[in-house]
Coordinates of C-alpha atoms and ligand atoms in Angstrom, one line a residue:
M21 CA 129.3 274.2 118.1
G22 CA 126.4 271.8 118.6
F23 CA 126.3 268.7 120.7
I24 CA 127.0 265.7 118.6
S25 CA 126.4 262.3 120.0
S26 CA 126.2 260.0 117.0
N27 CA 129.3 257.9 116.6
N28 CA 128.7 257.4 112.8
L29 CA 128.4 261.1 112.4
C30 CA 131.7 261.5 114.2
R31 CA 133.5 259.0 112.0
S32 CA 132.2 260.5 108.8
L33 CA 132.9 264.1 109.7
A34 CA 134.9 265.6 107.0
S35 CA 135.8 268.7 108.9
L36 CA 138.9 268.1 110.9
V37 CA 138.3 271.1 113.1
V38 CA 134.9 269.9 114.1
S39 CA 136.1 266.3 114.5
I40 CA 138.9 267.3 116.8
L41 CA 136.8 269.6 118.9
V42 CA 134.0 267.2 119.5
L43 CA 136.1 264.2 120.0
T44 CA 135.4 264.2 123.7
R45 CA 131.9 263.0 122.8
C46 CA 132.7 261.0 119.8
V47 CA 134.2 257.7 120.9
D48 CA 132.2 254.7 120.3
G49 CA 132.9 253.6 123.8
R50 CA 131.2 251.5 126.3
F51 CA 129.7 253.5 129.1
V52 CA 129.5 251.6 132.3
V53 CA 126.6 252.4 134.7
E54 CA 127.8 252.2 138.3
K55 CA 125.3 250.9 140.7
N56 CA 124.3 250.6 144.4
A57 CA 122.1 248.0 145.9
I58 CA 118.6 248.8 147.2
R59 CA 117.0 246.3 149.6
V60 CA 113.4 246.5 150.7
I61 CA 113.1 246.1 154.5
H62 CA 109.4 246.9 154.8
P63 CA 106.7 246.0 153.9
P64 CA 107.0 242.3 154.5
S65 CA 105.3 241.6 151.2
M66 CA 108.3 243.1 149.3
S67 CA 111.0 242.4 151.8
F68 CA 114.2 240.7 150.7
E69 CA 113.6 242.2 147.2
Q70 CA 116.8 243.6 146.0
H71 CA 117.1 246.1 143.2
D72 CA 119.8 248.3 141.6
G73 CA 120.0 252.0 141.6
A74 CA 122.3 253.8 139.1
I75 CA 124.5 256.2 141.0
A76 CA 124.2 259.8 139.8
N77 CA 127.1 261.8 138.5
F78 CA 126.5 264.5 141.1
G79 CA 126.1 264.6 144.9
V80 CA 127.9 262.4 147.3
P81 CA 127.4 258.6 147.0
N82 CA 128.0 256.9 150.3
Y83 CA 130.7 254.7 149.0
G84 CA 131.5 251.9 151.3
G85 CA 128.5 252.6 153.5
S86 CA 124.7 252.2 153.6
M87 CA 121.6 254.1 154.6
V88 CA 118.3 253.0 155.9
G89 CA 115.4 255.4 155.3
S90 CA 111.7 255.6 154.8
I91 CA 110.3 256.4 151.4
V92 CA 108.2 259.5 150.8
Y93 CA 106.5 260.2 147.6
P94 CA 105.4 263.9 147.6
D95 CA 101.7 264.5 147.0
A96 CA 102.5 267.6 145.0
G97 CA 105.4 268.3 142.8
A98 CA 106.5 264.7 142.4
L99 CA 108.8 265.8 139.5
G100 CA 110.8 267.8 142.0
C101 CA 111.4 270.6 139.5
S102 CA 110.4 273.4 141.8
A103 CA 111.2 274.0 145.5
F104 CA 109.0 272.2 147.9
D105 CA 106.6 274.2 150.1
G106 CA 107.2 274.5 153.8
D107 CA 110.2 274.4 156.0
Q108 CA 112.2 271.3 155.3
P109 CA 109.0 269.2 154.9
F110 CA 111.0 266.0 154.4
K111 CA 113.3 266.4 157.3
S112 CA 113.1 263.2 159.3
K113 CA 110.6 263.5 162.1
D114 CA 110.8 260.1 163.5
H115 CA 113.9 258.0 163.7
L116 CA 114.5 257.2 160.0
P117 CA 115.8 259.7 157.4
T118 CA 113.6 260.4 154.4
I119 CA 114.4 258.9 151.0
L120 CA 112.5 261.0 148.5
L121 CA 110.9 259.2 145.6
L122 CA 110.6 261.5 142.5
A123 CA 109.5 261.1 138.9
R124 CA 111.9 261.5 135.9
G125 CA 111.3 264.3 133.5
E126 CA 110.8 268.0 132.8
C127 CA 114.0 269.3 134.4
Y128 CA 117.6 268.3 135.2
F129 CA 118.1 265.4 137.4
A130 CA 120.4 267.5 139.5
L131 CA 117.7 270.1 140.1
K132 CA 115.4 267.4 141.5
A133 CA 118.2 266.3 143.9
W134 CA 118.8 269.9 144.9
N135 CA 115.2 270.6 145.7
A136 CA 115.0 267.4 147.7
Q137 CA 118.1 268.3 149.7
Q138 CA 116.7 271.8 150.4
A139 CA 113.5 270.1 151.6
G140 CA 115.4 268.0 154.1
A141 CA 115.6 264.7 152.2
A142 CA 118.5 262.4 153.0
A143 CA 118.6 260.7 149.6
V144 CA 116.7 260.7 146.3
L145 CA 115.5 257.9 144.1
V146 CA 114.3 259.0 140.7
V147 CA 111.9 256.6 139.0
D148 CA 112.6 256.1 135.3
S149 CA 109.8 257.1 133.0
V150 CA 110.3 254.3 130.5
D151 CA 111.2 250.7 130.7
E152 CA 114.9 250.6 129.8
P153 CA 118.2 249.5 131.3
L154 CA 119.4 251.9 133.9
I155 CA 121.3 255.0 132.8
T156 CA 123.6 257.3 134.7
M157 CA 122.0 260.6 135.7
D158 CA 124.5 263.3 134.6
A159 CA 125.1 266.7 135.9
P160 CA 123.9 269.4 133.4
E161 CA 126.4 270.6 130.8
E162 CA 128.4 273.5 131.9
T163 CA 127.0 275.6 129.1
S164 CA 123.5 275.0 130.4
D165 CA 121.4 277.5 132.4
A166 CA 121.8 275.4 135.6
G167 CA 122.7 277.6 138.5
D168 CA 125.5 276.9 140.9
Y169 CA 123.5 274.4 142.9
V170 CA 125.1 271.3 141.3
E171 CA 128.2 271.5 143.4
K172 CA 126.2 272.2 146.6
I173 CA 124.4 268.8 146.4
T174 CA 125.7 266.6 149.2
I175 CA 123.0 263.9 149.3
P176 CA 123.2 260.7 147.2
S177 CA 120.9 260.1 144.3
A178 CA 120.1 257.1 142.2
L179 CA 117.9 256.2 139.3
I180 CA 115.6 253.2 139.7
E181 CA 113.7 251.1 137.1
R182 CA 110.2 252.1 136.4
S183 CA 108.6 248.8 137.5
F184 CA 110.3 249.0 140.9
G185 CA 109.3 252.6 141.3
E186 CA 105.7 251.7 140.5
S187 CA 105.5 248.9 143.0
L188 CA 106.8 251.3 145.7
R189 CA 104.2 253.8 144.8
A190 CA 101.5 251.2 144.9
V191 CA 102.4 250.3 148.5
L192 CA 102.5 253.9 149.6
K193 CA 99.2 254.5 148.0
K194 CA 97.7 251.9 150.2
G195 CA 99.0 253.8 153.2
D196 CA 101.7 251.4 154.1
D197 CA 105.2 252.4 155.0
V198 CA 108.2 251.6 152.9
V199 CA 111.6 251.2 154.4
L200 CA 114.6 250.7 152.1
K201 CA 118.3 250.1 152.7
L202 CA 120.5 251.9 150.1
D203 CA 123.8 250.1 150.1
W204 CA 127.0 251.2 148.4
S205 CA 129.3 248.7 150.2
E206 CA 129.8 246.7 147.0
S207 CA 129.8 249.7 144.6
M208 CA 133.6 250.0 145.0
P209 CA 135.7 246.9 144.8
H210 CA 137.9 246.6 147.9
P211 CA 140.1 243.6 147.3
D212 CA 143.3 244.5 149.2
A213 CA 145.3 246.9 151.3
R214 CA 146.2 249.2 148.4
V215 CA 144.0 251.4 146.3
E216 CA 144.9 252.1 142.7
Y217 CA 143.4 255.2 141.2
E218 CA 143.7 257.3 138.1
L219 CA 142.7 260.9 137.3
W220 CA 142.2 261.9 133.7
I221 CA 142.8 265.6 133.3
N222 CA 144.4 268.2 131.2
S223 CA 147.3 270.7 131.7
N224 CA 145.3 273.4 129.9
D225 CA 143.2 275.4 132.3
E226 CA 141.4 277.4 129.7
C227 CA 138.3 275.3 129.1
G228 CA 135.8 277.0 131.5
P229 CA 134.0 275.4 134.4
R230 CA 135.3 271.8 133.8
C231 CA 138.9 273.1 134.0
D232 CA 138.2 275.1 137.1
E233 CA 136.6 272.1 138.7
Q234 CA 139.6 269.9 137.9
M235 CA 142.1 272.4 139.2
D236 CA 140.1 273.1 142.4
F237 CA 140.0 269.4 143.0
V238 CA 143.8 268.9 142.5
K239 CA 144.5 271.8 144.8
N240 CA 142.1 270.7 147.5
F241 CA 142.9 267.0 147.3
K242 CA 146.7 267.3 147.1
G243 CA 147.1 267.0 150.9
H244 CA 145.1 263.8 151.2
A245 CA 146.7 262.4 148.0
Q246 CA 150.2 263.0 149.2
I247 CA 149.6 261.4 152.6
L248 CA 148.1 258.3 151.0
E249 CA 150.9 258.0 148.4
K250 CA 153.7 258.6 150.9
G251 CA 152.3 255.9 153.2
G252 CA 152.1 253.5 150.3
Y253 CA 148.4 253.2 150.7
T254 CA 147.6 254.2 147.2
Q255 CA 149.1 254.0 143.7
F256 CA 148.0 257.0 141.8
T257 CA 148.5 257.5 138.0
P258 CA 147.5 260.7 136.2
H259 CA 146.3 260.4 132.6
Y260 CA 145.9 262.7 129.7
I261 CA 143.8 262.3 126.6
T262 CA 145.1 262.9 123.1
W263 CA 143.7 262.0 119.7
P264 CA 145.3 261.1 116.4
C265 CA 144.8 263.4 113.5
P266 CA 142.9 261.6 110.7
K267 CA 145.4 260.6 108.1
P268 CA 144.3 262.8 105.1
F269 CA 144.6 265.9 107.3
I270 CA 148.1 265.4 108.8
K271 CA 149.5 268.3 106.7
S272 CA 146.5 270.6 107.2
S273 CA 147.1 273.8 109.1
Q274 CA 144.7 272.5 111.8
C275 CA 146.7 269.4 112.5
L276 CA 150.0 271.2 112.2
S277 CA 148.9 273.5 115.0
Q278 CA 147.1 271.0 117.2
C279 CA 149.3 267.9 117.0
I280 CA 152.8 266.8 117.7
N281 CA 154.9 263.9 116.3
N282 CA 153.4 264.3 112.8
G283 CA 149.7 264.2 113.6
R284 CA 150.0 261.3 116.1
Y285 CA 148.9 263.1 119.2
C286 CA 146.5 266.1 119.1
A287 CA 144.6 268.2 121.6
P288 CA 142.0 270.9 120.9
D289 CA 143.2 274.5 120.6
P290 CA 142.6 276.1 124.0
E291 CA 140.8 279.2 122.6
Q292 CA 139.3 277.2 119.7
E293 CA 140.8 279.7 117.4
F294 CA 143.9 278.9 115.4
G295 CA 146.9 281.2 115.4
V296 CA 145.7 283.0 118.6
G297 CA 147.4 282.4 121.9
Y298 CA 148.4 278.8 122.6
D299 CA 147.9 276.0 120.2
G300 CA 146.7 272.5 120.7
K301 CA 150.2 271.2 120.3
D302 CA 151.4 273.3 123.3
V303 CA 148.7 271.6 125.3
V304 CA 149.8 268.1 124.1
F305 CA 153.4 268.9 124.8
E306 CA 152.7 270.1 128.3
N307 CA 150.4 267.2 129.0
L308 CA 153.3 265.0 128.0
R309 CA 155.6 266.9 130.4
H310 CA 153.0 266.3 133.2
I311 CA 153.1 262.6 132.6
C312 CA 156.9 262.5 132.4
V313 CA 157.2 264.4 135.7
H314 CA 155.0 261.7 137.3
R315 CA 156.9 258.9 135.7
V316 CA 160.3 260.1 136.6
A317 CA 159.3 261.1 140.1
N318 CA 157.7 257.7 140.5
E319 CA 160.9 256.0 139.5
S320 CA 162.7 257.7 142.4
N321 CA 159.8 256.8 144.7
R322 CA 158.5 260.4 145.0
S323 CA 155.4 259.9 142.9
W324 CA 153.5 262.5 145.1
V325 CA 155.7 265.3 143.6
W326 CA 153.3 265.3 140.7
W327 CA 150.7 267.0 142.8
D328 CA 153.1 269.8 143.7
Y329 CA 154.1 270.1 140.1
V330 CA 150.5 270.5 138.9
T331 CA 149.5 273.0 141.5
D332 CA 152.7 275.0 141.2
F333 CA 152.4 274.9 137.4
H334 CA 148.9 276.2 137.6
V335 CA 149.9 279.1 139.8
R336 CA 153.1 280.0 137.8
C337 CA 152.5 278.9 134.2
S338 CA 148.7 279.0 133.7
M339 CA 147.7 279.1 130.0
K340 CA 144.6 280.9 130.9
A341 CA 146.7 283.7 132.5
K342 CA 149.0 283.7 129.5
N343 CA 151.9 282.8 131.7
Y344 CA 152.8 279.6 129.9
H345 CA 156.1 279.0 128.2
K346 CA 158.6 276.1 128.3
A347 CA 161.0 277.9 130.6
C348 CA 158.3 278.4 133.1
A349 CA 157.6 274.7 133.3
E350 CA 161.3 274.0 133.6
D351 CA 161.6 276.5 136.5
V352 CA 158.8 274.7 138.3
M353 CA 160.5 271.3 137.8
K354 CA 163.8 272.8 139.2
S355 CA 162.1 274.3 142.2
L356 CA 160.7 270.9 143.1
G357 CA 164.1 269.3 143.1
L358 CA 163.3 267.3 140.0
N359 CA 166.9 268.1 138.9
I360 CA 168.9 267.8 142.1
H361 CA 168.1 264.5 143.7
L362 CA 170.2 262.2 141.6
G363 CA 173.7 263.1 140.5
P364 CA 174.8 263.0 136.9
P365 CA 174.6 261.2 134.6
D366 CA 171.2 260.3 135.8
L367 CA 169.7 263.8 136.0
P368 CA 165.9 263.6 136.3
M369 CA 165.6 266.7 134.2
D370 CA 167.4 264.7 131.4
K371 CA 165.2 261.8 132.1
I372 CA 162.1 264.0 131.7
K373 CA 163.5 265.4 128.4
K374 CA 164.2 261.8 127.3
C375 CA 160.7 260.7 128.3
M376 CA 159.2 263.6 126.3
G377 CA 161.2 262.9 123.1
D378 CA 161.2 265.2 120.1
P379 CA 157.8 266.5 119.3
E380 CA 158.8 267.3 115.8
A381 CA 160.0 263.8 115.0
D382 CA 157.9 261.5 112.8
V383 CA 157.9 258.7 115.4
E384 CA 155.7 257.2 118.1
N385 CA 156.1 258.6 121.6
E386 CA 156.0 255.5 123.8
V387 CA 154.4 257.4 126.7
L388 CA 151.6 259.0 124.7
K389 CA 151.0 255.8 122.8
M390 CA 150.3 254.1 126.1
E391 CA 148.0 256.9 127.1
Q392 CA 145.9 256.4 123.9
D393 CA 145.8 252.7 124.6
S394 CA 144.6 253.1 128.1
Q395 CA 141.9 255.5 127.1
V396 CA 140.0 252.4 125.9
G397 CA 138.0 250.8 128.7
R398 CA 139.4 247.7 130.3
G399 CA 137.6 245.3 132.5
T400 CA 135.0 247.0 134.5
R401 CA 135.7 250.5 133.4
G402 CA 134.2 252.3 130.3
Y403 CA 136.0 254.3 127.7
V404 CA 137.2 257.6 129.1
T405 CA 135.5 260.4 127.2
I406 CA 135.1 263.3 129.5
L407 CA 137.5 265.2 131.6
P408 CA 138.0 265.2 134.5
T409 CA 137.4 261.5 135.1
L410 CA 138.4 259.6 138.2
V411 CA 138.8 255.8 138.2
V412 CA 139.2 254.0 141.5
N413 CA 140.1 250.3 141.6
N414 CA 139.2 250.3 137.9
V415 CA 135.7 251.5 138.6
Q416 CA 134.6 254.9 137.3
Y417 CA 133.9 257.2 140.3
R418 CA 130.4 258.8 140.3
G419 CA 129.5 261.8 142.3
K420 CA 131.0 265.2 142.5
L421 CA 134.7 265.7 142.2
E422 CA 135.3 267.1 145.7
R423 CA 137.8 266.3 148.4
T424 CA 135.7 264.6 151.0
A425 CA 133.5 262.8 148.5
V426 CA 136.5 261.4 146.7
L427 CA 138.3 260.5 149.9
K428 CA 135.2 258.5 150.9
A429 CA 135.4 256.6 147.7
L430 CA 139.1 255.9 148.0
C431 CA 138.6 254.7 151.6
A432 CA 135.9 252.3 150.5
G433 CA 138.5 250.8 148.2
F434 CA 140.6 249.3 151.0
K435 CA 139.9 245.9 152.3
E436 CA 138.1 246.3 155.6
T437 CA 140.4 247.1 158.6
T438 CA 143.3 248.0 156.3
E439 CA 142.2 251.5 155.6
P440 CA 144.7 254.3 156.6
R441 CA 143.9 256.5 159.6
L442 CA 143.0 259.3 157.2
C443 CA 139.9 257.3 156.5
L444 CA 138.8 257.4 160.1
T445 CA 139.2 261.1 160.7
A446 CA 136.4 263.4 161.8
D447 CA 135.3 264.8 158.4
L448 CA 134.5 261.3 157.1
E449 CA 132.6 260.2 160.2
T450 CA 128.9 260.0 159.8
N451 CA 128.0 261.1 163.3
E452 CA 125.3 258.5 163.4
C453 CA 126.2 257.7 167.0
L454 CA 125.0 261.2 168.1
E455 CA 121.4 260.2 167.5
R456 CA 120.0 257.6 169.8
N457 CA 123.5 256.1 170.1
G458 CA 123.1 254.7 166.6
G459 CA 120.8 252.0 167.9
C460 CA 123.8 250.4 169.7
W461 CA 124.2 249.2 173.2
M462 CA 125.0 251.8 175.9
D463 CA 125.6 251.4 179.6
P464 CA 123.0 253.8 181.2
I465 CA 125.2 254.5 184.2
S466 CA 128.7 255.0 182.8
D467 CA 127.6 256.0 179.3
V468 CA 130.1 253.5 177.9
S469 CA 128.8 252.9 174.3
A470 CA 129.3 250.3 171.6
C471 CA 128.7 252.9 168.9
Q472 CA 131.6 253.9 166.7
D473 CA 131.3 256.3 163.8
T474 CA 133.4 255.3 160.8
F475 CA 133.3 256.3 157.2
R476 CA 131.5 253.1 156.4
G477 CA 128.7 254.3 158.7
R478 CA 128.3 253.4 162.4
V479 CA 129.3 250.1 163.7
C480 CA 128.1 248.6 167.0
E481 CA 131.1 246.9 168.6
C482 CA 131.7 246.4 172.3
P483 CA 134.4 248.8 173.3
S484 CA 137.6 248.6 175.3
V485 CA 137.6 251.3 178.0
N486 CA 140.5 251.9 180.4
G487 CA 141.8 248.4 179.9
V488 CA 138.4 246.8 180.2
Q489 CA 137.4 244.8 177.2
Y490 CA 133.7 244.6 176.8
N491 CA 132.2 241.6 175.1
G492 CA 128.7 241.1 173.6
D493 CA 126.7 241.6 170.5
G494 CA 127.2 245.4 170.6
Y495 CA 123.5 246.0 170.0
T496 CA 121.6 244.8 173.0
W497 CA 124.4 243.9 175.4
C498 CA 128.0 244.3 176.3
E499 CA 129.7 243.1 179.5
G500 CA 133.0 244.4 180.9
M501 CA 135.5 241.8 181.9
Y502 CA 138.4 243.0 184.0
S503 CA 141.7 241.5 182.9
P504 CA 143.9 240.5 185.8
D505 CA 146.6 243.0 185.1
S506 CA 144.3 246.0 184.5
P507 CA 144.7 248.9 187.0
Ligands
NAG619 C1 155.3 253.7 139.6 O1 156.2 252.8 140.3 C2 155.7 251.6 140.6 C3 156.9 250.8 141.3 O2 157.4 251.6 142.3 C4 155.3 250.8 139.4 O3 154.7 249.6 139.7 C5 154.2 251.7 138.7 O4 153.8 251.0 137.5 C6 154.8 253.0 138.4 N1 153.8 253.8 137.7 C7 153.9 254.5 136.6 C8 152.8 255.2 136.1 O5 155.0 254.5 136.0
NAG620 C1 161.8 252.5 145.0 O1 161.1 251.6 145.8 C2 161.2 250.3 145.3 C3 160.3 249.3 146.1 O2 160.0 249.8 147.3 C4 162.7 249.8 145.4 O3 162.8 248.5 144.9 C5 163.5 250.8 144.5 O4 164.9 250.5 144.7 C6 163.3 252.2 145.0 N1 164.0 253.1 144.0 C7 164.7 254.2 144.4 C8 165.3 255.0 143.4 O5 164.8 254.5 145.6

């Protein structure tokens, strides 16, 4: 099946099979480009200029934080399509990390970022080759010949406008230094002490690398997700995409096998072959159960049980492993206590059955109807078209779907100082204090330092040590004041 991107083509497609299978690409949706700010710090002739960078859909954007670095434009291989010569030629030699400037074209965006990372760059800016509004640099399609480098990219990348890129190059050509600040602190709204986030996924694990990616993420993120949910720090909602069967085809064999509730809710056949293995309608029905598990668990204030259900379901009832059947799903629910916590007549199991309704009935299912409605973008988020998609505080997450990268984005969604402890743990710290004490104040005798690593990057704040509160600007001076009752 080819790649079809034209909306009109999608609407006029007569073939139902085709239209259902390519629907992931066929919604005439708004696509929102998420951005970070880029400020010129040097040279003075350009300083205070502020520009946008479009955050790439791979690598790890530094949500909530910022990075100051000096720009390097490689003399050779500015497209970044092949490995750079030498041993990490762009590894920072002086104090500032290197932001590599590369030209758009000739190879995948992600390959440029990978080559830059291998060569020691701390971030990549790709200069657009045409004058146009910024676009999101996507990871290569899973069917492409891209190697396994995409998931190994850990540096942030952004696309910048051609005109901005050219003025940067002009300064470099004159031999002047360019220092930029990449700033993601406003890339994620952080209005209050609770983060709302949504994950759009699929219960079917038989769709290749995208499905593996989503399952790996759920498995690896579960621990974090449950801590955040139990602590009341987050409100998580899982979502599942379904499509309606076009009216004239409701009685066709394709829609009969891919849809429930008389063509109202459909999903593609897992093997893309009708009558073999599981059908699309099995997937829709199981997606519905996943949603209902979350709903019912949420009602009894155990919303995090969804993460257990999904991971256990994957182990015990995988469609890919041909282990799926209804009884299997019900066993998983039972083992998670989804049927024992409340006594009759309020059995959660019954509640889940009630929530799922009768898939054969010619009626709307309230839950799936709501899912279809929320697929359409609201406010600042675009139409959800690809799976898996993560939305945090109603902003579509960019970057790779990986535990630490996602946690960083969630942490950036809390109002400052309200973030949970999990956000301040070691694997989120940036270790900027290790180098030159992060540029913060330090007492040369006692080594008392004002530098603190946080996920937002280092902060210079006069510390409190053994009951002594230091006061000062944190950068150039701090002074210890003994309080009268200190030891
Ligand atoms: C989960 O429960 C909370 C209240 O405890 C509610 O506000 C929220 O809408 C519920 N979420 C879902 C998806 O039902
Ligand atoms: C769940 O929590 C909400 C708010 O904290 C509370 O009003 C409700 O009674 C709780 N429900 C159950 C079943 O414990």
